[in-house]
Short mmCIF file of C-alpha atoms in Angstrom, two decimals:
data_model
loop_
_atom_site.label_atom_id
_atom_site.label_comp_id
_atom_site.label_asym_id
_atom_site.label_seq_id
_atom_site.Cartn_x
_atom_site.Cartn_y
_atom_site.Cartn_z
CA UNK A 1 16.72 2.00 7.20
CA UNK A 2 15.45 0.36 3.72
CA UNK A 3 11.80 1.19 5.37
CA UNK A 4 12.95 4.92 4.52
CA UNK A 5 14.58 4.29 1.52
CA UNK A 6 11.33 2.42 0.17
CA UNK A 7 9.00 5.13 1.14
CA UNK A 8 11.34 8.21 -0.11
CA UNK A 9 12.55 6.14 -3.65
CA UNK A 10 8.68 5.12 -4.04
CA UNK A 11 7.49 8.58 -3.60
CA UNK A 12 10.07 10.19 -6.15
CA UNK A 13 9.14 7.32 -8.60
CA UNK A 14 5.52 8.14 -8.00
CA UNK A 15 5.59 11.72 -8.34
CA UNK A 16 7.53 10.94 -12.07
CA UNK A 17 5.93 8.64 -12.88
CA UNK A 18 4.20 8.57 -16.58
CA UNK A 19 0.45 8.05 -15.65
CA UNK A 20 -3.19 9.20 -16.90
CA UNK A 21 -3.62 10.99 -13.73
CA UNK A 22 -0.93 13.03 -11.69
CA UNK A 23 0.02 12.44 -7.87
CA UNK A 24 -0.81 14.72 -5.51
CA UNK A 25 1.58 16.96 -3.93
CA UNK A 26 0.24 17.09 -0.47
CA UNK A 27 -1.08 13.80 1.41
CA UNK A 28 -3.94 13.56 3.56
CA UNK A 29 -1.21 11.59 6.34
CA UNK A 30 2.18 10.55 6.54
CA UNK A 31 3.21 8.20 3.55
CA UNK A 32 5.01 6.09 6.09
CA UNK A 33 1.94 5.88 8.39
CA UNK A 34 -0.59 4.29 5.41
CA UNK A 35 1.29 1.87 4.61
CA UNK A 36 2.23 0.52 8.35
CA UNK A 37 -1.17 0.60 9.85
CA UNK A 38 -3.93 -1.04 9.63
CA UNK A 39 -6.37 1.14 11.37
CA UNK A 40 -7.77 2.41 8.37
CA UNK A 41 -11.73 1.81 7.85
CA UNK A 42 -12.74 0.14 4.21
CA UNK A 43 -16.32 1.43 4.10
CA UNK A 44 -16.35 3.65 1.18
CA UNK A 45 -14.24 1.70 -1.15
CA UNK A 46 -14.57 -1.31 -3.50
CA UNK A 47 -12.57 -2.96 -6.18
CA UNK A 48 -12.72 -2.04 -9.35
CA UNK A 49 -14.64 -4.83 -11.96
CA UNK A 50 -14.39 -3.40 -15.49
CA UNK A 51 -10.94 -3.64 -17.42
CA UNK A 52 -13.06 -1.08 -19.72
CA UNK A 53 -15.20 -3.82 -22.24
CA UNK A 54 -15.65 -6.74 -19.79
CA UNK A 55 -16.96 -6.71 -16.50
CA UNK A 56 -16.16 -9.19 -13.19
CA UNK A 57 -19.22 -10.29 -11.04
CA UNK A 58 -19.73 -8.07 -7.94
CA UNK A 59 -19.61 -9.46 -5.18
CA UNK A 60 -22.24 -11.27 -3.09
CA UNK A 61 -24.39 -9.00 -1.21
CA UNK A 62 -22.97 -7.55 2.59
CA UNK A 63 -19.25 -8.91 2.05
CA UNK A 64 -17.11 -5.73 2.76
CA UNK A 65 -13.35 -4.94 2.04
CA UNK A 66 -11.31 -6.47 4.79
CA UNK A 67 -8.16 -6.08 3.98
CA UNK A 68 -6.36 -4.93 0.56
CA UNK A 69 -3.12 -5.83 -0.44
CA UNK A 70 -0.13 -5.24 -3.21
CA UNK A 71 0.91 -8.50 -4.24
CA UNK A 72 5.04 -8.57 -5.54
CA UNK A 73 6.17 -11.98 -6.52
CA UNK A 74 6.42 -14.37 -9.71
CA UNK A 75 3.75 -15.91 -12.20
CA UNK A 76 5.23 -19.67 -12.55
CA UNK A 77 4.63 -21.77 -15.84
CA UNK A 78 6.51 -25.01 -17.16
CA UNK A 79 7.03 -25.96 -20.82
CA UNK A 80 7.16 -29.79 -21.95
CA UNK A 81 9.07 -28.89 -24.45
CA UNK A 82 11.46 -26.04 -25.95
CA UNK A 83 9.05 -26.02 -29.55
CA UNK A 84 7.32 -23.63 -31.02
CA UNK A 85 4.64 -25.77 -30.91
CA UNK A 86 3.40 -26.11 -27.55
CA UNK A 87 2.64 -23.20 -25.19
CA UNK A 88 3.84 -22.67 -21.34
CA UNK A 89 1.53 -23.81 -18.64
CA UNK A 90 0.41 -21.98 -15.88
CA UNK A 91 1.49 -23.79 -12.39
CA UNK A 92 1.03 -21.49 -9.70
CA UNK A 93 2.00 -17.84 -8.26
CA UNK A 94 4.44 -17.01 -5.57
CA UNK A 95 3.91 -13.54 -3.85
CA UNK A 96 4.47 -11.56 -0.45
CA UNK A 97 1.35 -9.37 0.24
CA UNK A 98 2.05 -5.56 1.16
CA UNK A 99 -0.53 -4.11 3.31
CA UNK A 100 -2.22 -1.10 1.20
CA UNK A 101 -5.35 -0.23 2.91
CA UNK A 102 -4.83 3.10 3.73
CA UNK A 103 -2.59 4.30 0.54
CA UNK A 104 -5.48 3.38 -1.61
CA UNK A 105 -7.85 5.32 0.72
CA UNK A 106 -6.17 8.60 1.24
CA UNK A 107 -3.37 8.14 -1.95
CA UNK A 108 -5.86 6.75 -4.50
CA UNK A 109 -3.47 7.35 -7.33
CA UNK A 110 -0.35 6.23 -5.92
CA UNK A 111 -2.01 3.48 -4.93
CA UNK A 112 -2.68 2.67 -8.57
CA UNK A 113 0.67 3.01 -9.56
CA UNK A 114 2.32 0.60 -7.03
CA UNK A 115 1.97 -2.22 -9.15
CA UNK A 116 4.18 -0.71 -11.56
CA UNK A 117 6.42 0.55 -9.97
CA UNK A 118 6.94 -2.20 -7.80
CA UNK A 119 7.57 -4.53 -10.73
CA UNK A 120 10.41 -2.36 -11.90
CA UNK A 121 12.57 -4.23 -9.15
CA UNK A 122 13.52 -7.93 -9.54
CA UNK A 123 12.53 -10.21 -6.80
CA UNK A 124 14.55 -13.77 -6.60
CA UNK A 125 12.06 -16.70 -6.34
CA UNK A 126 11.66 -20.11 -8.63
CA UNK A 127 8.75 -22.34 -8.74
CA UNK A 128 9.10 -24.43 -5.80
CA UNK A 129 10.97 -21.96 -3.96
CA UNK A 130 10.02 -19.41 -1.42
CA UNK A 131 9.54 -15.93 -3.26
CA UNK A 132 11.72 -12.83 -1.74
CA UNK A 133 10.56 -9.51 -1.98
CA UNK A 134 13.00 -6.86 -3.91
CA UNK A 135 15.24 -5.26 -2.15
CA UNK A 136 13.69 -2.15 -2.47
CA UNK A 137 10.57 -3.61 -0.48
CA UNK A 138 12.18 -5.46 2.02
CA UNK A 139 11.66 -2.82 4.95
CA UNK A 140 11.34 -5.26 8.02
CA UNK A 141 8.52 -6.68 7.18
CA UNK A 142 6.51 -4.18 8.48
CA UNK A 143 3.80 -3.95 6.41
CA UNK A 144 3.64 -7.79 5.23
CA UNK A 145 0.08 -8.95 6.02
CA UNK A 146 0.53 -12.30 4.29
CA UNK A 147 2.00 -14.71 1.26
CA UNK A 148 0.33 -16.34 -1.51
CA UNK A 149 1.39 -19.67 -3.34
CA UNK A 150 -0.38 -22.39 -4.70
CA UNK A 151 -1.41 -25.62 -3.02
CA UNK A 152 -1.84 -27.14 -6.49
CA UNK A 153 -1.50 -25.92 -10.27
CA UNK A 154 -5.75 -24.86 -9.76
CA UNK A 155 -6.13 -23.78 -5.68
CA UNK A 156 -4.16 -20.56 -4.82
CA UNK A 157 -3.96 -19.73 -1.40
CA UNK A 158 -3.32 -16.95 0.70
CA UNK A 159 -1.89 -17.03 4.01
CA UNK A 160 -2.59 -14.31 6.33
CA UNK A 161 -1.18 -15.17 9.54
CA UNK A 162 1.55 -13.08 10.11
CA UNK A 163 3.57 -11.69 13.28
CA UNK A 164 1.24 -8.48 12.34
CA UNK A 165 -1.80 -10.65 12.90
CA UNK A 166 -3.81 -13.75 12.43
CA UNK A 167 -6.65 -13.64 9.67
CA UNK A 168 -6.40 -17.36 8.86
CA UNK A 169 -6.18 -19.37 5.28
CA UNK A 170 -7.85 -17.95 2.47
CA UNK A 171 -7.85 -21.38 0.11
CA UNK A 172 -9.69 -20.44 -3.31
CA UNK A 173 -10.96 -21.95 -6.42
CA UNK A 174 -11.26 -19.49 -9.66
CA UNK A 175 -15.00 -17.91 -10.46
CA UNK A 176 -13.76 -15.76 -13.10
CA UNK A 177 -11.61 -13.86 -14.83
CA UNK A 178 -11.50 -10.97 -17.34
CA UNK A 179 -8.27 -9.75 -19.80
CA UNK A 180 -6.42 -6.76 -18.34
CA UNK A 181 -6.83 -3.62 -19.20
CA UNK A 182 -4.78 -2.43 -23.13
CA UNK A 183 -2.68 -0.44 -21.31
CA UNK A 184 -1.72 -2.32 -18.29
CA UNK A 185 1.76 -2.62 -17.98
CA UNK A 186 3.28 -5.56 -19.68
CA UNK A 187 6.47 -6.84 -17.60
CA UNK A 188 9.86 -6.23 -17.37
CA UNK A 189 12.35 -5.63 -20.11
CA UNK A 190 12.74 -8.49 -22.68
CA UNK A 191 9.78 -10.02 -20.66
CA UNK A 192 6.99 -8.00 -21.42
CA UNK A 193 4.53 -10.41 -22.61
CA UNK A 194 1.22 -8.74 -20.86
CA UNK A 195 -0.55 -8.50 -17.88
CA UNK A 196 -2.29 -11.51 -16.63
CA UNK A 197 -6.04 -11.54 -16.50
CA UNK A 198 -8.11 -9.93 -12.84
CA UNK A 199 -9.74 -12.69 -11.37
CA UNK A 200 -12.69 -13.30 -8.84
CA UNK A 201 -11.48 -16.12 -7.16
CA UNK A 202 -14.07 -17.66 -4.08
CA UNK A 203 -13.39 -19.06 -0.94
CA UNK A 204 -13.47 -23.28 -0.22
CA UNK A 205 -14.55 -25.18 2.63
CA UNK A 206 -10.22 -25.94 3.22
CA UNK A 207 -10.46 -22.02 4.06
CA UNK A 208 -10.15 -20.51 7.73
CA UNK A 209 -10.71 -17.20 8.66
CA UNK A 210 -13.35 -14.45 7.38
CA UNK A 211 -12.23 -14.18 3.76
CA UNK A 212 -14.76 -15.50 1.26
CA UNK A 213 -14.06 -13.62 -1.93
CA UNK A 214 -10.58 -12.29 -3.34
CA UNK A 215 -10.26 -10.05 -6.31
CA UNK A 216 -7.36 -9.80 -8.08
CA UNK A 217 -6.96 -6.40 -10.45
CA UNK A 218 -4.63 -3.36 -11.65
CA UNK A 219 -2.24 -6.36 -12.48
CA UNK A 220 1.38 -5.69 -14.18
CA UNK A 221 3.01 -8.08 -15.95
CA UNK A 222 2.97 -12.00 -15.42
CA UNK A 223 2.05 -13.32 -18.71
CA UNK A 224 4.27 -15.91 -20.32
CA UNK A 225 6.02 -16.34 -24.24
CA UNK A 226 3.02 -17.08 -26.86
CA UNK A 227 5.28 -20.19 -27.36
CA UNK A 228 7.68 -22.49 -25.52
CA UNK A 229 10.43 -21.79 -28.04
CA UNK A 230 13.66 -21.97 -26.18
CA UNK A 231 11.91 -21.76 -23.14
CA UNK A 232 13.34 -24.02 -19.92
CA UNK A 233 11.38 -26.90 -18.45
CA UNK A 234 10.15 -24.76 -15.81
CA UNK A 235 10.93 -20.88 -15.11
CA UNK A 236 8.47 -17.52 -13.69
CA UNK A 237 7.59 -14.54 -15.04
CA UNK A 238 7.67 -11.60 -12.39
CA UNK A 239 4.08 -9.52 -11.76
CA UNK A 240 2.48 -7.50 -9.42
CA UNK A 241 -1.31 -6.79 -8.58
CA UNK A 242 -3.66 -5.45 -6.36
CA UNK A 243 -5.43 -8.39 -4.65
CA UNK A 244 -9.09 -7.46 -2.81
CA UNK A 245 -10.20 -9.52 0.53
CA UNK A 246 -14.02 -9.41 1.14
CA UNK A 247 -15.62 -11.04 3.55
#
């Protein structure tokens, strides 16, 4: 089943993996387990805010974790022209959301590292096209607790119905944002222009559901060319991040 090859490739990655801090050897429950359920209790965790010399706002006062996620999908940007002189816009974000609620609670450091190594795998998508998950995360669907896209080029939205359950529309508008961390890891291959920012992003009255703030951190990847120079008119940039649901 890919659900086993994800989980036993992931694991070997993660154990190899360069990192500040090493994975453990034992686990406190089956890998397979913490990242299908979703019985796991949030109460002793929170996102991180600091990238280290700037700080996010924390959030409002009684809003706990509700669900956390690793997002896999594509930054998208268009260029009005293929000059040096003009930049690539941001338009949107496609992504499928991976349930990760109990990986970051009893696998804290593998949980930090699934960004990465998740972004190590192409994933077909375009900008007005439906995103795909790799391959290598395409395990049934198991453990997809929702998408996120972009209603316009400023109001991302994240869907969280899915046949796993119904937690409604979480539509958002930007709060703030701070630079990723120095180190965070900059894309794939010839496309490793940076990591694109952590955001606060806050709910809207178009929102249903109990989500009213999303975080966005540990991000990998997703920044576009300084420049437009022989860019196309439109193209993405592949990322991956750890998005926070608070409500």
């Amino acid at each position: 089943m890919m659900h086993d090859k994800f989980i036993i490739f992931m694991i070997t990655l993660a154990t190899a993996w360069a990192a500040p801090s090493s994975i453990p050897n034992s686990y406190n429950a089956p890998v397979q387990d913490q990242f299908l359920t979703t019985a796991c209790k949030a109460d002793d965790i929170s996102p991180p805010l600091s990238n280290g010399t700037a700080t996010l706002p924390a959030p409002p006062y009684g809003q706990k974790v509700l669900h956390l996620a690793v997002g896999r999908g594509t930054q998208n940007y268009t260029c009005d022209s293929s000059s040096s002189s003009t930049a690539p816009k941001a338009v949107g974000a496609l992504a499928v959301l991976y349930n990760a609620l109990c990986v970051a609670i009893d696998n804290p450091d593998l949980f930090n590292l699934l960004p990465d190594i998740s972004l190590q795998f192409s994933t077909p998508g375009g900008v007005s096209g439906p995103v795909s998950p790799p391959s290598i995360l395409n395990y049934q669907n198991l453990n997809v607790i929702g998408h996120h896209f972009f209603f316009n080029s400023t109001t991302p939205v994240f869907d969280l119905n899915t046949p796993n359950g119904m937690f409604g529309n979480a539509v958002m508008e930007k709060a703030d944002s701070v630079n990723a961390p120095h180190n965070a890891p900059k894309g794939q291959g010839s496309n490793a222009n940076g990591a694109v920012p952590w955001l606060l992003l806050n709910s809207t009255s178009a929102s249903t559901g109990p989500v009213k703030t999303v975080y966005r951190t540990m991000t990998a990847g997703g920044e576009p060319p300084a420049t437009c120079n022989g860019m196309p008119s439109s193209f993405t940039v592949e990322y991956a991040a750890h998005y926070w649901f608070l409500g």
